[in-house]
Short mmCIF file of C-alpha atoms and ligand atoms in Angstrom, two decimals:
data_model
loop_
_atom_site.label_atom_id
_atom_site.label_comp_id
_atom_site.label_asym_id
_atom_site.label_seq_id
_atom_site.Cartn_x
_atom_site.Cartn_y
_atom_site.Cartn_z
CA PRO A 1 110.27 75.74 100.43
CA ALA A 2 111.75 74.96 103.84
CA LYS A 3 109.72 72.44 105.82
CA THR A 4 111.15 73.12 109.26
CA MET A 5 112.44 76.19 111.04
CA ASP A 6 115.47 74.18 112.17
CA GLU A 7 116.85 73.74 108.66
CA LEU A 8 116.61 77.51 108.13
CA VAL A 9 118.15 78.38 111.49
CA SER A 10 121.04 76.05 110.80
CA LEU A 11 121.73 77.38 107.30
CA CYS A 12 121.42 80.97 108.54
CA LYS A 13 124.07 80.40 111.17
CA ARG A 14 126.40 78.28 109.03
CA ARG A 15 126.47 80.70 106.13
CA GLY A 16 126.30 83.95 108.07
CA PHE A 17 122.75 85.21 107.55
CA ILE A 18 121.47 85.40 111.12
CA PHE A 19 122.97 84.78 114.56
CA GLN A 20 121.42 84.62 118.01
CA GLY A 21 121.91 88.04 119.68
CA SER A 22 124.50 88.24 122.48
CA GLU A 23 125.34 84.61 121.81
CA ILE A 24 128.69 84.62 123.64
CA TYR A 25 126.85 85.55 126.85
CA GLY A 26 124.23 82.86 126.51
CA GLY A 27 121.96 84.82 124.17
CA MET A 28 119.25 87.43 124.55
CA GLN A 29 115.74 86.17 123.97
CA GLY A 30 113.91 87.84 121.14
CA ALA A 31 116.97 89.53 119.62
CA TYR A 32 118.89 88.40 116.56
CA ASP A 33 121.94 89.76 114.74
CA TYR A 34 122.17 89.86 110.97
CA GLY A 35 125.47 88.59 109.59
CA PRO A 36 127.37 89.39 106.38
CA LEU A 37 124.75 87.87 104.08
CA GLY A 38 121.72 88.68 106.25
CA ILE A 39 122.42 92.40 106.07
CA GLU A 40 122.67 92.24 102.26
CA LEU A 41 119.37 90.38 101.99
CA LYS A 42 117.72 92.80 104.39
CA ASN A 43 119.03 95.84 102.51
CA ASN A 44 117.83 94.37 99.22
CA LEU A 45 114.33 93.71 100.57
CA LYS A 46 114.14 97.23 101.99
CA ALA A 47 115.33 98.69 98.69
CA ALA A 48 112.69 96.70 96.79
CA TRP A 49 109.99 98.03 99.12
CA TRP A 50 111.22 101.61 98.84
CA ARG A 51 111.44 101.35 95.05
CA SER A 52 107.89 100.10 94.79
CA MET A 53 106.32 102.30 97.47
CA VAL A 54 108.17 105.57 96.85
CA TYR A 55 110.12 105.74 93.57
CA GLU A 56 107.60 103.98 91.34
CA ARG A 57 104.74 106.14 92.61
CA ASP A 58 104.36 109.87 92.38
CA ASP A 59 102.07 110.20 95.36
CA VAL A 60 104.33 108.99 98.19
CA GLU A 61 107.07 110.78 100.14
CA GLY A 62 109.70 109.18 102.37
CA LEU A 63 110.52 109.91 106.01
CA ASP A 64 112.89 108.77 108.74
CA ALA A 65 111.60 109.91 112.12
CA ALA A 66 113.39 109.49 115.46
CA ILE A 67 112.89 106.32 117.46
CA ILE A 68 112.79 108.23 120.73
CA GLN A 69 109.82 110.57 120.84
CA ASN A 70 107.96 112.75 123.30
CA LYS A 71 105.90 110.64 125.69
CA HIS A 72 102.78 112.53 124.67
CA VAL A 73 102.97 110.74 121.33
CA TYR A 74 102.10 107.48 123.12
CA LYS A 75 99.58 109.07 125.40
CA TYR A 76 97.49 110.33 122.50
CA SER A 77 98.19 107.47 120.09
CA GLY A 78 96.49 105.20 122.60
CA HIS A 79 99.51 102.97 123.11
CA GLU A 80 99.97 103.88 126.76
CA ASP A 81 96.43 102.75 127.57
CA THR A 82 95.80 99.95 125.14
CA PHE A 83 98.95 98.50 123.59
CA THR A 84 98.71 95.33 125.62
CA ASP A 85 98.59 91.58 125.23
CA PRO A 86 96.72 89.33 127.66
CA MET A 87 99.17 87.45 129.88
CA VAL A 88 98.83 84.40 132.10
CA ASP A 89 101.25 83.46 134.93
CA CYS A 90 101.86 79.89 136.02
CA HIS A 91 102.22 79.59 139.83
CA GLU A 92 103.85 76.19 139.43
CA CYS A 93 106.75 76.69 136.96
CA LYS A 94 106.74 80.54 137.11
CA SER A 95 106.55 80.90 133.34
CA ARG A 96 104.46 83.57 131.67
CA MET A 97 102.63 83.21 128.41
CA ARG A 98 100.43 85.13 126.06
CA ALA A 99 96.87 84.03 126.75
CA ASP A 100 95.67 84.25 123.17
CA HIS A 101 98.51 81.98 122.08
CA MET A 102 97.78 79.27 124.67
CA LYS A 103 96.13 76.03 123.76
CA ASP A 104 93.88 76.41 126.82
CA ILE A 105 94.15 79.47 129.06
CA LYS A 106 93.44 77.36 132.15
CA VAL A 107 96.40 75.05 131.54
CA CYS A 108 100.07 76.10 131.53
CA ASP A 109 101.63 75.59 128.10
CA ASN A 110 105.00 74.91 129.70
CA CYS A 111 104.33 72.43 132.55
CA GLY A 112 100.67 71.49 132.11
CA SER A 113 99.69 72.77 135.56
CA THR A 114 96.18 74.16 136.10
CA ASN A 115 97.49 76.46 138.84
CA VAL A 116 97.49 79.54 136.61
CA THR A 117 96.24 83.12 136.93
CA ALA A 118 93.43 84.65 134.94
CA PRO A 119 94.67 86.67 131.93
CA ARG A 120 95.67 90.27 132.63
CA ASP A 121 96.86 93.08 130.39
CA PHE A 122 100.59 93.49 129.87
CA ASN A 123 101.81 96.64 128.09
CA LEU A 124 104.31 95.74 125.38
CA MET A 125 106.18 99.05 125.23
CA PHE A 126 109.73 99.31 126.55
CA LYS A 127 109.86 102.18 129.01
CA THR A 128 113.05 104.19 129.33
CA ASN A 129 114.32 107.42 130.84
CA VAL A 130 115.65 110.30 128.83
CA GLY A 131 118.31 112.69 130.15
CA PRO A 132 120.42 112.59 133.29
CA MET A 133 117.48 112.75 135.73
CA VAL A 134 115.65 109.54 136.41
CA ASN A 135 112.34 110.60 137.89
CA GLU A 136 108.57 110.39 137.47
CA GLU A 137 108.59 112.82 134.57
CA SER A 138 111.63 111.79 132.54
CA TYR A 139 110.21 108.63 131.01
CA THR A 140 109.28 107.80 127.46
CA TYR A 141 109.03 104.61 125.42
CA LEU A 142 110.87 103.03 122.52
CA ARG A 143 108.47 103.20 119.60
CA PRO A 144 106.38 100.05 119.12
CA GLU A 145 105.59 100.97 115.49
CA THR A 146 107.10 103.47 113.09
CA ALA A 147 103.71 104.92 112.17
CA GLN A 148 103.48 107.55 114.92
CA GLY A 149 106.48 109.46 113.55
CA ILE A 150 104.58 109.78 110.29
CA PHE A 151 101.48 111.20 111.97
CA THR A 152 103.43 113.69 114.06
CA ASN A 153 105.24 114.91 110.91
CA PHE A 154 102.09 115.16 108.82
CA LYS A 155 102.07 118.97 108.80
CA ASN A 156 105.82 119.19 108.13
CA VAL A 157 105.54 116.97 105.09
CA VAL A 158 102.42 118.68 103.73
CA ASP A 159 103.94 122.15 104.20
CA SER A 160 107.26 121.22 102.63
CA THR A 161 105.89 119.29 99.64
CA SER A 162 102.54 121.01 98.97
CA ARG A 163 100.82 117.64 98.74
CA THR A 164 97.07 117.30 98.27
CA LEU A 165 94.96 114.19 98.87
CA PRO A 166 95.46 111.39 98.21
CA PHE A 167 99.12 110.93 99.12
CA GLY A 168 101.24 108.76 101.37
CA ILE A 169 104.28 108.87 103.64
CA ALA A 170 106.56 105.83 103.76
CA GLN A 171 109.06 104.86 106.42
CA ILE A 172 111.32 101.93 107.26
CA GLY A 173 112.82 101.56 110.69
CA LYS A 174 113.24 99.76 113.98
CA SER A 175 110.37 99.10 116.35
CA PHE A 176 110.45 97.54 119.78
CA ARG A 177 107.92 95.39 121.60
CA ASN A 178 108.46 93.62 124.86
CA GLU A 179 106.79 90.46 123.58
CA ILE A 180 105.71 88.12 126.36
CA THR A 181 106.88 85.06 124.48
CA PRO A 182 109.20 85.75 121.56
CA ARG A 183 109.46 82.61 119.45
CA ASN A 184 109.85 81.05 116.03
CA PHE A 185 113.28 82.50 115.20
CA ILE A 186 112.95 86.01 113.72
CA PHE A 187 109.17 85.72 113.36
CA ARG A 188 108.37 87.21 116.77
CA VAL A 189 111.18 89.24 118.29
CA ARG A 190 111.50 92.19 120.66
CA GLU A 191 113.47 94.39 118.29
CA PHE A 192 112.51 94.38 114.63
CA GLU A 193 112.10 96.54 111.58
CA GLN A 194 108.88 97.63 109.95
CA MET A 195 108.15 98.97 106.50
CA GLU A 196 105.09 101.18 106.83
CA LEU A 197 103.08 103.39 104.54
CA GLU A 198 100.45 105.78 105.83
CA PHE A 199 98.29 106.65 102.85
CA PHE A 200 96.03 109.65 103.42
CA CYS A 201 92.78 110.01 101.51
CA LYS A 202 89.39 111.65 101.68
CA PRO A 203 86.81 110.12 103.97
CA GLY A 204 84.53 108.12 101.69
CA GLU A 205 87.41 107.05 99.48
CA ASP A 206 88.96 105.02 102.27
CA GLU A 207 87.37 101.68 101.39
CA LYS A 208 88.45 101.93 97.79
CA TRP A 209 92.05 102.67 98.82
CA HIS A 210 92.00 99.94 101.42
CA ASP A 211 91.11 97.38 98.71
CA PHE A 212 93.73 98.87 96.45
CA TRP A 213 96.51 98.51 99.00
CA VAL A 214 95.55 94.99 100.06
CA ASN A 215 95.94 93.85 96.46
CA ALA A 216 99.01 95.95 95.71
CA ARG A 217 100.78 94.58 98.75
CA LYS A 218 99.95 90.98 97.89
CA GLN A 219 101.32 91.56 94.40
CA TRP A 220 104.52 92.99 95.89
CA TRP A 221 105.07 89.87 97.97
CA LEU A 222 104.53 87.75 94.87
CA ASP A 223 107.16 89.89 93.14
CA GLN A 224 109.57 89.03 95.97
CA GLY A 225 109.19 85.38 95.02
CA LEU A 226 106.50 84.15 97.44
CA ALA A 227 104.20 81.59 95.82
CA GLU A 228 100.55 82.42 95.46
CA GLU A 229 99.46 79.22 97.22
CA ASN A 230 101.51 80.19 100.29
CA ILE A 231 99.70 83.51 100.77
CA GLN A 232 96.28 84.00 102.34
CA PHE A 233 94.15 86.93 103.45
CA GLU A 234 92.58 87.06 106.88
CA TYR A 235 89.79 89.53 107.49
CA VAL A 236 90.24 90.69 111.06
CA THR A 237 86.98 91.13 112.95
CA GLY A 238 85.50 91.71 116.40
CA ASP A 239 87.82 91.68 119.40
CA ASP A 240 90.91 91.15 117.25
CA LEU A 241 90.38 94.46 115.46
CA ALA A 242 92.65 97.22 116.84
CA HIS A 243 90.73 100.02 118.57
CA TYR A 244 91.66 102.50 115.82
CA SER A 245 90.73 100.27 112.90
CA LYS A 246 87.57 100.29 110.82
CA SER A 247 88.74 97.17 109.01
CA THR A 248 91.97 95.22 108.72
CA VAL A 249 93.12 92.60 106.27
CA ASP A 250 96.13 90.56 107.34
CA ILE A 251 98.31 89.05 104.66
CA LEU A 252 99.40 85.64 105.92
CA TYR A 253 102.28 83.55 104.69
CA LYS A 254 102.85 79.83 105.16
CA PHE A 255 105.89 79.96 107.45
CA PRO A 256 107.45 76.67 108.59
CA HIS A 257 105.27 76.94 111.74
CA GLY A 258 102.08 77.56 109.78
CA PHE A 259 100.08 80.36 108.15
CA GLU A 260 100.84 83.53 110.13
CA GLU A 261 100.69 87.30 109.67
CA LEU A 262 103.31 88.81 107.39
CA GLU A 263 101.72 92.21 106.92
CA GLY A 264 98.61 94.01 108.14
CA VAL A 265 96.66 96.45 105.99
CA ALA A 266 94.44 98.59 108.21
CA ASN A 267 91.89 101.30 107.61
CA ARG A 268 92.84 103.60 110.51
CA THR A 269 90.18 106.21 109.64
CA ASP A 270 90.90 109.70 111.01
CA TYR A 271 91.86 108.22 114.37
CA ASP A 272 95.59 108.99 114.36
CA LEU A 273 95.67 112.50 112.93
CA GLY A 274 92.48 113.22 114.88
CA SER A 275 94.17 112.08 118.09
CA HIS A 276 97.32 114.15 117.56
CA THR A 277 95.76 117.34 116.20
CA LYS A 278 95.02 120.44 118.17
CA ALA A 279 91.56 121.95 117.94
CA GLN A 280 89.95 118.52 117.59
CA ASP A 281 86.44 119.97 117.86
CA GLU A 282 86.79 121.95 114.63
CA PHE A 283 86.99 118.90 112.40
CA GLY A 284 83.94 116.74 113.04
CA LEU A 285 86.10 113.65 113.54
CA SER A 286 84.57 110.27 112.87
CA ALA A 287 86.87 108.40 115.28
CA LYS A 288 86.52 108.50 119.04
CA VAL A 289 89.68 110.21 120.32
CA LYS A 290 91.17 111.27 123.63
CA LYS A 291 90.96 115.02 124.24
CA ASN A 292 94.34 116.43 123.22
CA GLU A 293 95.70 119.13 125.53
CA HIS A 294 99.28 119.23 124.30
CA SER A 295 99.42 119.29 120.50
CA THR A 296 100.53 122.57 118.91
CA ALA A 297 99.57 121.79 115.30
CA LYS A 298 96.46 121.27 113.25
CA LEU A 299 96.91 117.99 111.39
CA ALA A 300 94.50 118.74 108.61
CA ILE A 301 94.66 119.47 104.92
CA ARG A 302 92.76 121.92 102.78
CA ASP A 303 90.07 120.48 100.55
CA LEU A 304 90.34 122.82 97.58
CA GLU A 305 86.96 121.92 96.06
CA GLU A 306 84.97 122.47 99.20
CA ASN A 307 87.38 125.07 100.55
CA LYS A 308 87.54 123.65 104.05
CA TRP A 309 90.13 122.04 106.29
CA GLU A 310 89.68 118.36 106.97
CA VAL A 311 91.46 115.54 108.76
CA PRO A 312 92.07 112.82 106.17
CA PHE A 313 91.43 109.12 106.60
CA CYS A 314 94.44 106.85 106.57
CA ILE A 315 95.14 103.42 105.09
CA GLU A 316 98.16 101.64 106.52
CA PRO A 317 100.01 98.73 104.94
CA SER A 318 102.42 97.69 107.70
CA ALA A 319 104.93 94.97 106.90
CA GLY A 320 107.57 93.34 109.08
CA LEU A 321 111.00 93.35 107.46
CA ASP A 322 112.27 90.46 109.58
CA ARG A 323 109.14 88.43 108.90
CA GLY A 324 109.48 89.31 105.24
CA LEU A 325 113.05 88.08 105.22
CA LEU A 326 111.97 84.86 106.93
CA ALA A 327 109.21 84.38 104.34
CA VAL A 328 111.58 85.00 101.44
CA MET A 329 114.12 82.55 102.89
CA THR A 330 111.47 79.93 103.58
CA GLU A 331 110.22 80.16 100.01
CA ALA A 332 113.69 80.19 98.44
CA TYR A 333 114.96 77.16 100.36
CA THR A 334 115.16 74.20 98.00
CA GLU A 335 116.67 70.76 98.30
CA GLU A 336 117.29 69.16 94.95
CA GLU A 337 118.19 65.66 93.90
CA LEU A 338 120.66 65.81 91.03
CA PRO A 339 120.81 63.41 88.07
CA ASN A 340 124.15 62.04 89.30
CA GLY A 341 122.56 60.82 92.53
CA THR A 342 123.84 63.60 94.79
CA SER A 343 121.75 66.44 96.20
CA ARG A 344 122.20 70.15 96.74
CA THR A 345 120.67 72.92 98.82
CA VAL A 346 119.87 76.07 96.88
CA LEU A 347 118.36 79.37 97.94
CA LYS A 348 116.40 80.35 94.85
CA PHE A 349 116.13 84.05 95.62
CA LYS A 350 114.78 86.42 93.02
CA PRO A 351 117.92 88.02 91.51
CA HIS A 352 117.24 91.47 93.01
CA LEU A 353 117.19 89.96 96.52
CA ALA A 354 120.30 87.77 96.28
CA PRO A 355 122.90 88.87 98.87
CA ILE A 356 125.74 88.27 96.41
CA LYS A 357 124.90 89.02 92.79
CA VAL A 358 127.93 87.53 91.08
CA ALA A 359 130.87 85.53 92.40
CA ILE A 360 134.05 85.70 90.35
CA MET A 361 136.44 82.84 90.82
CA PRO A 362 139.85 82.34 89.27
CA LEU A 363 140.41 78.66 88.43
CA LYS A 364 143.99 78.78 89.60
CA LYS A 365 144.98 80.55 92.78
CA ASN A 366 148.53 81.36 91.83
CA LYS A 367 148.42 82.15 88.14
CA PRO A 368 148.94 85.95 88.07
CA GLU A 369 147.26 86.58 84.69
CA ILE A 370 144.14 84.65 85.71
CA VAL A 371 143.97 86.42 89.06
CA ALA A 372 144.49 89.83 87.42
CA LEU A 373 141.67 89.29 84.91
CA ALA A 374 139.31 88.03 87.62
CA LYS A 375 139.99 91.12 89.73
CA GLU A 376 139.52 93.38 86.76
CA LEU A 377 136.13 91.82 86.05
CA LYS A 378 135.11 92.15 89.67
CA ASN A 379 135.87 95.88 89.63
CA LYS A 380 134.02 96.39 86.36
CA LEU A 381 130.89 94.60 87.54
CA GLN A 382 130.97 96.25 90.95
CA LYS A 383 130.72 99.65 89.27
CA LEU A 384 127.38 98.68 87.72
CA GLY A 385 125.78 99.33 91.10
CA LEU A 386 123.77 96.09 91.22
CA GLY A 387 124.91 95.10 94.70
CA ARG A 388 127.70 92.93 96.01
CA ILE A 389 130.03 91.32 93.46
CA LEU A 390 132.39 88.95 95.21
CA TYR A 391 135.91 88.14 94.09
CA GLU A 392 136.71 84.83 95.70
CA ASN A 393 140.04 83.14 95.36
CA THR A 394 139.86 79.75 97.05
CA GLY A 395 141.19 77.73 94.12
CA ASN A 396 138.31 75.27 94.35
CA VAL A 397 135.60 76.12 91.88
CA GLY A 398 133.44 73.05 92.58
CA LYS A 399 133.24 73.92 96.28
CA GLY A 400 132.57 77.52 95.34
CA TYR A 401 129.52 76.51 93.29
CA ARG A 402 128.12 74.51 96.20
CA ARG A 403 128.58 77.37 98.62
CA HIS A 404 127.08 79.92 96.27
CA ASP A 405 124.08 77.67 95.61
CA GLU A 406 123.52 77.58 99.34
CA VAL A 407 123.59 81.34 99.72
CA GLY A 408 121.63 81.98 96.53
CA THR A 409 124.23 83.67 94.30
CA PRO A 410 122.56 83.72 90.85
CA ILE A 411 125.72 83.82 88.75
CA CYS A 412 129.22 82.42 89.18
CA VAL A 413 131.93 83.46 86.74
CA THR A 414 135.07 81.36 86.36
CA VAL A 415 138.24 82.72 84.83
CA ASP A 416 140.43 79.91 83.49
CA PHE A 417 143.34 79.25 81.09
CA ASP A 418 141.13 79.83 78.05
CA SER A 419 140.33 83.29 79.40
CA ILE A 420 143.96 84.37 79.23
CA GLU A 421 144.96 82.39 76.16
CA LYS A 422 142.06 82.67 73.73
CA GLU A 423 140.97 85.70 71.81
CA GLY A 424 138.11 87.65 73.43
CA ALA A 425 139.05 86.35 76.88
CA PRO A 426 136.14 83.90 77.26
CA VAL A 427 134.93 83.23 80.81
CA THR A 428 132.53 80.56 82.05
CA VAL A 429 129.19 81.80 83.40
CA ARG A 430 127.26 79.34 85.55
CA ASP A 431 123.58 79.74 86.36
CA ARG A 432 122.44 78.90 89.91
CA ASP A 433 119.05 77.46 88.99
CA THR A 434 119.78 75.51 85.81
CA MET A 435 123.43 74.82 86.69
CA GLU A 436 124.10 75.36 83.02
CA GLN A 437 127.40 76.87 81.97
CA ILE A 438 127.88 79.14 79.01
CA VAL A 439 130.90 80.96 77.66
CA VAL A 440 130.85 84.76 77.47
CA ASN A 441 133.64 87.01 76.28
CA ALA A 442 135.02 89.25 79.02
CA ALA A 443 134.03 92.40 77.13
CA ASP A 444 130.41 91.21 76.93
CA LEU A 445 130.13 90.24 80.61
CA PRO A 446 128.82 93.60 81.94
CA ALA A 447 126.01 93.65 79.38
CA TYR A 448 125.18 90.02 80.15
CA VAL A 449 124.99 90.74 83.87
CA ILE A 450 122.93 93.92 83.46
CA ASN A 451 120.50 92.07 81.26
CA TYR A 452 120.21 89.31 83.85
CA PHE A 453 119.50 91.60 86.80
CA ILE A 454 117.51 94.40 85.22
CA ASN A 455 114.39 93.30 83.43
P1 ATP B 1 101.09 89.77 115.89
O1 ATP B 1 99.59 89.59 115.96
O2 ATP B 1 101.79 88.68 115.13
O3 ATP B 1 101.71 90.09 117.20
P2 ATP B 1 100.51 92.43 115.20
O4 ATP B 1 99.15 92.29 114.59
O5 ATP B 1 100.65 92.92 116.57
O6 ATP B 1 101.33 91.07 115.01
P3 ATP B 1 101.08 94.80 113.76
O7 ATP B 1 100.96 95.66 114.94
O8 ATP B 1 100.01 94.79 112.74
O9 ATP B 1 101.40 93.30 114.22
O10 ATP B 1 102.49 95.11 113.07
C1 ATP B 1 102.67 95.13 111.67
C2 ATP B 1 103.73 94.14 111.24
O11 ATP B 1 104.92 94.27 112.01
C3 ATP B 1 103.32 92.68 111.41
O12 ATP B 1 102.55 92.23 110.33
C4 ATP B 1 104.66 91.99 111.49
O13 ATP B 1 105.15 91.72 110.18
C5 ATP B 1 105.55 93.01 112.15
N1 ATP B 1 105.71 92.66 113.58
C6 ATP B 1 104.89 92.99 114.59
N2 ATP B 1 105.34 92.51 115.75
C7 ATP B 1 106.49 91.85 115.48
C8 ATP B 1 107.45 91.14 116.26
N3 ATP B 1 107.32 91.01 117.58
N4 ATP B 1 108.50 90.59 115.63
C9 ATP B 1 108.67 90.72 114.29
N5 ATP B 1 107.81 91.38 113.52
C10 ATP B 1 106.73 91.95 114.08
#
């Protein structure tokens, strides 16, 4: 794995995974842009999550709710009142920092001065105005988590799918937080993506499902290539527990800057649906909620056995896509000494995550038959729907191997003179991890590739 963030940042920029946002204007703190390979990796990680959370289960539905929502969503969700971090100002150097991240909240982290304020609450939501009138009433916020869109659509999803408990709603999308001190590359940013599941169950079955999801989510991260010894659980307690949570288990990963949260799995009880439902008094809610004077829908489900309407409990595995990508890159990053005394950098991604699945390289740039066969193979493999197959005609296969090691391409295929002269059109297939080369006939290549990627 990568030992420092710097080596990752440098590779990400050099090879086109991740760039500083607004770089040509001096940058924008806490915002990053995903380049040609970054977007592929991100899409692959999202697809793996969706496959596991939606397609491979029969009790989860998908959703894509709007980012801009009615301001009442944040009034009743509790974000307007409580979505804050404690902040300290330094009178000396004018910097601001998050109190719970400071080494000592009486000493400025930046200049060492003791002339600092006491911590005060800073709301992390970005406020904005909607419509042509900018006035007291026209404000709302960019969503700080995707979850609220799931709660506000609870009735729509239940009515349109006839779901009964237990079942979940999954969503992937952008969230925004005006972090006081964004840092550590894409670990803590102001605009990021989350992959969230809200899993609704009967009260009383919540603890069982909470355990289930903690373990299922750890297993999923292992399946993305993270090593067991680099994952830890943290049981969140006391003051660190969110106001809505009965219990939370954070899944931590050993990032280059230390063990930090990758995903949180929270038991949110009936707090959210209970907060957003109308007729709150009818349901005997267990959570303490603000009195809702605006909701027009009952967010409850019929318990067929007991023939009554109830507000379910909710278990939420909430993962950061950007943090996930950083974890996967950290883990995949490998520097290897080779037997011939040289070294190489390889990103040992799991095949399903690799930004480029197969690179096809003609040995000679200007030999028409070689080029034609290479292009034909590219088109054939592309149709398999595995992801990006790259035809790359630089005429330097050795350099190509190095580059594709560095971006984690599992398979390189070289088309050479043998391929156009010998029967069966043999091509050379080179494996990223073993660096071994084998010969495969062109007609057998699609089956070889499918077998490699789908197992
Ligand atoms: P932290 O304590 O690190 O600020 P959090 O506990 O506030 O995180 P949650 O509200 O539980 O985070 O959000 C769920 C997930 O969303 C986190 O586990 C993380 O992966 C991701 N996430 C949250 N804030 C950020 C951020 N500023 N940048 C990138 N990812 C984030």
